[in-house]
Short mmCIF file of C-alpha atoms and ligand atoms in Angstrom, two decimals:
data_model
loop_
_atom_site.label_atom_id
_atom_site.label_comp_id
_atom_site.label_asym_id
_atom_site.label_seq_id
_atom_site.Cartn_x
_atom_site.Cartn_y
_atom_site.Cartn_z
CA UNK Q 1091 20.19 10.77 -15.08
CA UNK Q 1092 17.13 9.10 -17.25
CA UNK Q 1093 18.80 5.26 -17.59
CA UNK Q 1094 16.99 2.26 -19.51
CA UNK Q 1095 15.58 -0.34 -17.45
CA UNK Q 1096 18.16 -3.09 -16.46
CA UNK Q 1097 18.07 -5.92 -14.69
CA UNK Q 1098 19.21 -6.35 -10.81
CA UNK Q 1099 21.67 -8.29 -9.81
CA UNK Q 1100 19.50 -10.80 -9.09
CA UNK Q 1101 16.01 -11.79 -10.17
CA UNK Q 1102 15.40 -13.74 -7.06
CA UNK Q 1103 14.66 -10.72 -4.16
CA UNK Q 1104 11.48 -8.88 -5.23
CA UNK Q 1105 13.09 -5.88 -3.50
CA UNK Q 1106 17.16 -5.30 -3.32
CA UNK Q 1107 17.83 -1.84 -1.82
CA UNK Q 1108 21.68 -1.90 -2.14
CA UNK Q 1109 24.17 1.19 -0.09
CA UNK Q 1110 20.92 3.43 0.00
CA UNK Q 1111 21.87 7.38 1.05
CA UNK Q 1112 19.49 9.99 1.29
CA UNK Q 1113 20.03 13.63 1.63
CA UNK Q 1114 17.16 16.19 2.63
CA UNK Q 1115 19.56 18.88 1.60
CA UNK Q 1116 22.35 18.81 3.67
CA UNK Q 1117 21.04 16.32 6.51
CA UNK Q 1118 21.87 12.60 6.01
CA UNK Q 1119 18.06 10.91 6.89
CA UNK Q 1120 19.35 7.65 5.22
CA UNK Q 1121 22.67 5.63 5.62
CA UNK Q 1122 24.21 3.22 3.29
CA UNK Q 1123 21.05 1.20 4.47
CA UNK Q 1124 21.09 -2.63 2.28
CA UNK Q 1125 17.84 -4.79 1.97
CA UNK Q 1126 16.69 -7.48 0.44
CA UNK Q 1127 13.10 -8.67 0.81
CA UNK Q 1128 12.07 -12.02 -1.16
CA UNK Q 1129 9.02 -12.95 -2.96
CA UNK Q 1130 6.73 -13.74 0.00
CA UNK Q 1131 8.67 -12.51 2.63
CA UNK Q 1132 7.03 -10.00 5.62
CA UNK Q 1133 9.95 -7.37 6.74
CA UNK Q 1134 8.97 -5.60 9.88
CA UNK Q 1135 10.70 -1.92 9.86
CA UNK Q 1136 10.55 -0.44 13.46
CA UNK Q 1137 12.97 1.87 15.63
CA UNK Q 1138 12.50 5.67 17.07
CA UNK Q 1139 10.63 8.11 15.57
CA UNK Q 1140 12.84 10.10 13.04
CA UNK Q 1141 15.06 7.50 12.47
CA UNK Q 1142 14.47 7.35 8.77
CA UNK Q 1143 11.25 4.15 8.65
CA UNK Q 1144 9.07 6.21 6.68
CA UNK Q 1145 11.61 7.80 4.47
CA UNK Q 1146 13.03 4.24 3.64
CA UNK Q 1147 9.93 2.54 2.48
CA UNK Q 1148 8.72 5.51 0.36
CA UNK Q 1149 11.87 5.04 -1.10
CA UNK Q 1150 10.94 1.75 -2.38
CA UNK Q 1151 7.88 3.44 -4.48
CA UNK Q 1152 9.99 6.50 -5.15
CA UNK Q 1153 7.91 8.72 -3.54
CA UNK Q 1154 11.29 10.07 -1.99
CA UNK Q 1155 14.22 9.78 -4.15
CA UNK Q 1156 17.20 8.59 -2.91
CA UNK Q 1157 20.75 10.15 -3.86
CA UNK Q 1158 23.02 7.26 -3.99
CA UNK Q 1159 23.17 3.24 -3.81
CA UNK Q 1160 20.31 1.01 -5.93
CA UNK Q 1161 17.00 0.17 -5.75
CA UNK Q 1162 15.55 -2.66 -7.62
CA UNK Q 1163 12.03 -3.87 -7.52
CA UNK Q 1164 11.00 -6.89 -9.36
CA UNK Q 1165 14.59 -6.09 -11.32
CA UNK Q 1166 13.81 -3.19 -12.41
CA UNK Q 1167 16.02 -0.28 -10.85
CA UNK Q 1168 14.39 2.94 -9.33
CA UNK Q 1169 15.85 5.73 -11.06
CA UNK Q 1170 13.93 8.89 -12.69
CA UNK Q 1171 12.85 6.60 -15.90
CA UNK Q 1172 9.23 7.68 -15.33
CA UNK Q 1173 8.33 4.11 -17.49
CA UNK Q 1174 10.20 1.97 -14.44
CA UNK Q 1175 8.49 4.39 -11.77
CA UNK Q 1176 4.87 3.44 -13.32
CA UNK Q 1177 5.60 -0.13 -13.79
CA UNK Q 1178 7.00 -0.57 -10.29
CA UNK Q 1179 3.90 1.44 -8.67
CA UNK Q 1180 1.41 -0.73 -10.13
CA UNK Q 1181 3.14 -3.74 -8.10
CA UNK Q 1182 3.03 -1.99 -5.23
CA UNK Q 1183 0.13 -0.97 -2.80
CA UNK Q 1184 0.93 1.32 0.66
CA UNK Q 1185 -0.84 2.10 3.20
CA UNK Q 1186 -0.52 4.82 5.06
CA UNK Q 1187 -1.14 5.96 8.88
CA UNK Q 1188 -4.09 8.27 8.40
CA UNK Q 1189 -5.55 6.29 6.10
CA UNK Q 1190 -5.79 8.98 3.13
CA UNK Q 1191 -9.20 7.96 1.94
CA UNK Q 1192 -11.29 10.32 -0.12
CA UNK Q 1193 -13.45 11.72 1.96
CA UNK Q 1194 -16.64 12.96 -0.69
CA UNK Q 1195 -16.23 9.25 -2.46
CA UNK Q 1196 -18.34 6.49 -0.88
CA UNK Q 1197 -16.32 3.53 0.50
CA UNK Q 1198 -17.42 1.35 -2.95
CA UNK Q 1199 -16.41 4.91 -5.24
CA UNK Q 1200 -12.85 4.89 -3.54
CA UNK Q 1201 -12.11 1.46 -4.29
CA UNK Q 1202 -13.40 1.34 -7.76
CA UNK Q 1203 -11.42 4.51 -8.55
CA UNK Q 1204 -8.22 2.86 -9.44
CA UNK Q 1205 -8.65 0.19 -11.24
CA UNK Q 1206 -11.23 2.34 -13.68
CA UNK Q 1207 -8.50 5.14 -13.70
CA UNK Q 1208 -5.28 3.28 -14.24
CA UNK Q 1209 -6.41 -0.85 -14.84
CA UNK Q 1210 -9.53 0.59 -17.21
CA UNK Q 1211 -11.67 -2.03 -15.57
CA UNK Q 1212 -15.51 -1.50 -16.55
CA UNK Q 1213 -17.18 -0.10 -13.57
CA UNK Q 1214 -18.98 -3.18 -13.14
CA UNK Q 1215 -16.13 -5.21 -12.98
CA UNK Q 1216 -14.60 -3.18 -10.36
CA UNK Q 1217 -17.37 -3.33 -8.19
CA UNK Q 1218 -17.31 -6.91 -8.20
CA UNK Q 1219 -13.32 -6.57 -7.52
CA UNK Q 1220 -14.43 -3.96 -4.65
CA UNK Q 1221 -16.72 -6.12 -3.11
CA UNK Q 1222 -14.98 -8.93 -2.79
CA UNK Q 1223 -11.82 -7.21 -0.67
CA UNK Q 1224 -14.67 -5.65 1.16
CA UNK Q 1225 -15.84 -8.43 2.03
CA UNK Q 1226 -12.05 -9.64 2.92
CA UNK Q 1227 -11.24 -7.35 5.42
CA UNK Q 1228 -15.02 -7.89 6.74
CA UNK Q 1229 -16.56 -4.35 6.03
CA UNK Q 1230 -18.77 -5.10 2.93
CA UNK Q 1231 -22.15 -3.13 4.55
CA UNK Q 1232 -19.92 -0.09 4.65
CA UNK Q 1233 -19.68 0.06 1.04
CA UNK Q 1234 -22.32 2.91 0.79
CA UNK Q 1235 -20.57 5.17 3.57
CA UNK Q 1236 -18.64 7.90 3.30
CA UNK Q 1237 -15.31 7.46 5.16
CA UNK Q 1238 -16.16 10.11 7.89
CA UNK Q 1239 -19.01 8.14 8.86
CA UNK Q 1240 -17.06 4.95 9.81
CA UNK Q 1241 -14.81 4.39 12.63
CA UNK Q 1242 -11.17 5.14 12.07
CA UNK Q 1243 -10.18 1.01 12.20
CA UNK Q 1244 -12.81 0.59 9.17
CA UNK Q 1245 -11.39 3.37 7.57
CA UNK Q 1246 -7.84 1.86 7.70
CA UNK Q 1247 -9.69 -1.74 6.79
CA UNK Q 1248 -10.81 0.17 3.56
CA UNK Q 1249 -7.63 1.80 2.48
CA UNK Q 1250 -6.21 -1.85 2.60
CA UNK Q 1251 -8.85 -3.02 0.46
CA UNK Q 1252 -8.23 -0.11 -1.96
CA UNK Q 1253 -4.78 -1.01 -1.66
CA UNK Q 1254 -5.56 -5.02 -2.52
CA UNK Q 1255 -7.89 -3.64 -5.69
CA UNK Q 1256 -4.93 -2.52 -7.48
CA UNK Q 1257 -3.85 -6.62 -7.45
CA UNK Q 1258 -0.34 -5.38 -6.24
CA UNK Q 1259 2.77 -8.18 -4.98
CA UNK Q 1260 3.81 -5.97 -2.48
CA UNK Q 1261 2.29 -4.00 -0.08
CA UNK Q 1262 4.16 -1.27 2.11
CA UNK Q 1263 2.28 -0.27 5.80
CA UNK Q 1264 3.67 2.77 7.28
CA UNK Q 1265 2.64 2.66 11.22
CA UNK Q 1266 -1.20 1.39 10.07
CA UNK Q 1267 -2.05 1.01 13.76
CA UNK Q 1268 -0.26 4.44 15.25
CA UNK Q 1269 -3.69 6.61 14.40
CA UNK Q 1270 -6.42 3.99 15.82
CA UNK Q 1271 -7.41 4.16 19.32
CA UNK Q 1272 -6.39 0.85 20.69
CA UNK Q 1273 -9.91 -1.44 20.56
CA UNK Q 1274 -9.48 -0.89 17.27
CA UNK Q 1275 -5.68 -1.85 16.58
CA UNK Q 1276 -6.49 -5.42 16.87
CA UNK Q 1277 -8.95 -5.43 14.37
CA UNK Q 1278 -6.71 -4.17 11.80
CA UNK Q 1279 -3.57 -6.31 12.38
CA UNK Q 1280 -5.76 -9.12 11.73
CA UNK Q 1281 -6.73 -7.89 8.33
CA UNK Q 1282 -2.76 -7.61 8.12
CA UNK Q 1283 -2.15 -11.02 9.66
CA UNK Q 1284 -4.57 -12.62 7.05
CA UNK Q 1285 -2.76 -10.66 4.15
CA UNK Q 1286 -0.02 -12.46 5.47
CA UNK Q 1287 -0.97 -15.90 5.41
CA UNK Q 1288 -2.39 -15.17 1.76
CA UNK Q 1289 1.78 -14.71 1.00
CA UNK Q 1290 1.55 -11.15 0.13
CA UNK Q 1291 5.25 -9.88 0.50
CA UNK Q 1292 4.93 -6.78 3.28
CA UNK Q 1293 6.85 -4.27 4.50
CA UNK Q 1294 5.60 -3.17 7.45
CA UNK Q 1295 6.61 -0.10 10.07
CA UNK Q 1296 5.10 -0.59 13.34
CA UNK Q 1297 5.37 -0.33 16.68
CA UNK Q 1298 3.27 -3.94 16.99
CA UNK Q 1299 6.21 -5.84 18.33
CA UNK Q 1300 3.44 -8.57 18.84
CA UNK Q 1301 2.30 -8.55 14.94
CA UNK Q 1302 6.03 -8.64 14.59
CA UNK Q 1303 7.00 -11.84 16.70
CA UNK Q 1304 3.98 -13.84 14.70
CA UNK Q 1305 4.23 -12.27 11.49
CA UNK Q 1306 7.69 -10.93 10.64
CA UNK Q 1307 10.12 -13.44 9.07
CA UNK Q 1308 12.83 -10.53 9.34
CA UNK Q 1309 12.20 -7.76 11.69
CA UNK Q 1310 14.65 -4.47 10.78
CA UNK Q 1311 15.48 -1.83 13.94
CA UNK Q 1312 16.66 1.65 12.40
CA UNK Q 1313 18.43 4.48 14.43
CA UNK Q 1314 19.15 7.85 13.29
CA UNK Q 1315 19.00 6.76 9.50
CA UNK Q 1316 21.32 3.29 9.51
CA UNK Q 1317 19.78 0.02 9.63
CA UNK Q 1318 21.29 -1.01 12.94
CA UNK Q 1319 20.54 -4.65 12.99
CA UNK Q 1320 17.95 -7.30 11.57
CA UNK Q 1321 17.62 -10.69 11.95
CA UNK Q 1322 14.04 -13.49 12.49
CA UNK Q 1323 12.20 -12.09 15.44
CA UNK Q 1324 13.23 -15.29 17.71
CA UNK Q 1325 16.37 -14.24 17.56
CA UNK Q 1326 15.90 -10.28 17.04
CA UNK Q 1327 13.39 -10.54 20.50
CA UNK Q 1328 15.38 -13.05 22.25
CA UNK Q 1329 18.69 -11.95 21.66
CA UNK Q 1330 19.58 -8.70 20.19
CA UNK Q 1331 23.02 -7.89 19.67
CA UNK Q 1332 23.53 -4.10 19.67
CA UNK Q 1333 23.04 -2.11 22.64
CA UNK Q 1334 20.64 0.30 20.91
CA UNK Q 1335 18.44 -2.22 20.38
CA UNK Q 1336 18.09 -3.27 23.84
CA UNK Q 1337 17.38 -0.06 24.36
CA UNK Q 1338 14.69 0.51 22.13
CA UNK Q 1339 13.24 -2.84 23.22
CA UNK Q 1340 13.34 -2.24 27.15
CA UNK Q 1341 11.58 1.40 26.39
CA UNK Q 1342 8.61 -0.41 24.07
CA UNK Q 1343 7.88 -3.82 25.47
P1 LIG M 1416 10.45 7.96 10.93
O1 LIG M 1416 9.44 7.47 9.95
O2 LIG M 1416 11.37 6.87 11.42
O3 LIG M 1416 9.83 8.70 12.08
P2 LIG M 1416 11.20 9.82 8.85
O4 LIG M 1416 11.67 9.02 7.70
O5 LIG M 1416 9.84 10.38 8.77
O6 LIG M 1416 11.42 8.98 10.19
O7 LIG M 1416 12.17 11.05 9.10
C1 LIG M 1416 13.55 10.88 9.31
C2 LIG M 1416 14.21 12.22 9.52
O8 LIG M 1416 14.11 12.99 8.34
C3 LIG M 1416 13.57 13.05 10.62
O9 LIG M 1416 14.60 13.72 11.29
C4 LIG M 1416 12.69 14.00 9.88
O10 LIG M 1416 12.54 15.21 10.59
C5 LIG M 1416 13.46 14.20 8.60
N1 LIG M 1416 12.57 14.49 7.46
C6 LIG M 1416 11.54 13.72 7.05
N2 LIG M 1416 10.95 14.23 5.95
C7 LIG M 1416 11.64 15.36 5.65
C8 LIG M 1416 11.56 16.35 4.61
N3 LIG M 1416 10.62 16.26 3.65
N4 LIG M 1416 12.45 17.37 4.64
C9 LIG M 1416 13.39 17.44 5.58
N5 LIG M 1416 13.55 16.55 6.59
C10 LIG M 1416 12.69 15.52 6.63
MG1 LIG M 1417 7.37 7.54 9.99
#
């Protein structure tokens, strides 16, 4: 199934996922699910657990494979082309609920770990890189810590940074906030909210329906694996259309 990389249909959406199935053997986790997310755009993914969020956006990066429709990042389509699946993962960054730090690298040694590995950035040089998203999402005394030795809202402020050292255009969030006890939510949304304003594209699953009224240009509610409706929060929050999504809202907010 190895294809050449092509162009999408258009150039303009930074992501097009196009009639996306997905299979985990014989059950159906994804449905004919279509999404496009422009350069600078912030997508907020939420709906009930198992209804496909996480499955969807790891999609994007390939780390599921889907079975049938498109996916096209920067116009290059994800199929098994390893070369495409490289050059698309170096544009994007995720972050993930439990953080997935190293835990015997100091904060400073799992930053500068990428870009030394994959960017071959002198160590120097990635330091300086490190340092300065430190000092972005506020932590920079931390740099000498291990990760078990800060609290679990630093530790997801320095797997963004990591994230922002690779220099990626998008950055996926799956649930950042669902592991942190809440005094320390806040603290990481606005690390998020910032990335925003900087007009880093973002796909982001939460429960936050607050990050998502402020933040989200398009805000996405899945159920059991179909992308039931989407639309600007105003009108997503003030006047969904499917019954489901009332639902879902009434139960969360
Ligand atoms: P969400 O992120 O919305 O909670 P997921 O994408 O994690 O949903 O999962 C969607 C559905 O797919 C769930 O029913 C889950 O049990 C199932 N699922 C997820 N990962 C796997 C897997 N690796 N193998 C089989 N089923 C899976
Ligand atoms: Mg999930």
């Amino acid at each position: 199934m190895t294809q050449s990389a092509k162009p999408g249909p258009s150039a303009d959406p930074v992501i097009r996922m196009s009639h996306v199935s997905k299979w985990y053997g014989h059950f159906q986790v994804l449905h004919d699910v279509s999404l496009d997310v422009r350069k600078g755009e912030r997508v907020v993914v939420c709906g009930p657990s198992g209804s496909g969020k996480s499955t969807l956006i790891r999609c994007i990066n390939r780390l599921e494979v889907h079975q049938s429709g498109q996916i096209f990042v920067k116009g290059l389509e994800m199929t098994d082309n390893v070369k495409n699946i490289d050059t698309i993962r170096r544009h994007i960054g995720m972050v993930f609920q439990n953080f997935n730090l190293f835990p015997h690298l100091t904060v400073l040694e799992n930053l500068t770990l990428g870009p030394m590995l994959t960017r071959q950035m002198k160590k120097s040089a990635a330091e300086d890189l490190a340092m300065h998203f430190l000092r972005k999402v506020r932590i920079p005394e931390q740099s000498g810590k291990y990760p078990l030795q800060l609290s679990g809202g630093q530790q997801q402020r320095v797997a963004i940074a990591r994230s922002l050292c690779m220099e990626p255009e998008i950055m996926l969030f799956d649930e950042p906030t669902s592991a942190l006890d809440p005094e320390m939510i806040k603290e990481v949304l606005d690390t998020m909210i910032e990335l925003a304003e900087s007009g880093m594209t973002m796909i982001v699953v939460t429960h936050e329906m607050g990050f998502a009224r402020t933040v989200a240009d398009n805000v996405v509610f899945m159920a059991d694996g179909r992308k039931v409706e989407s639309g600007p929060p105003e009108e997503f929050f003030g006047n969904p259309r499917e019954e489901r999504t009332r639902a879902f809202l009434d139960q969360i907010l």
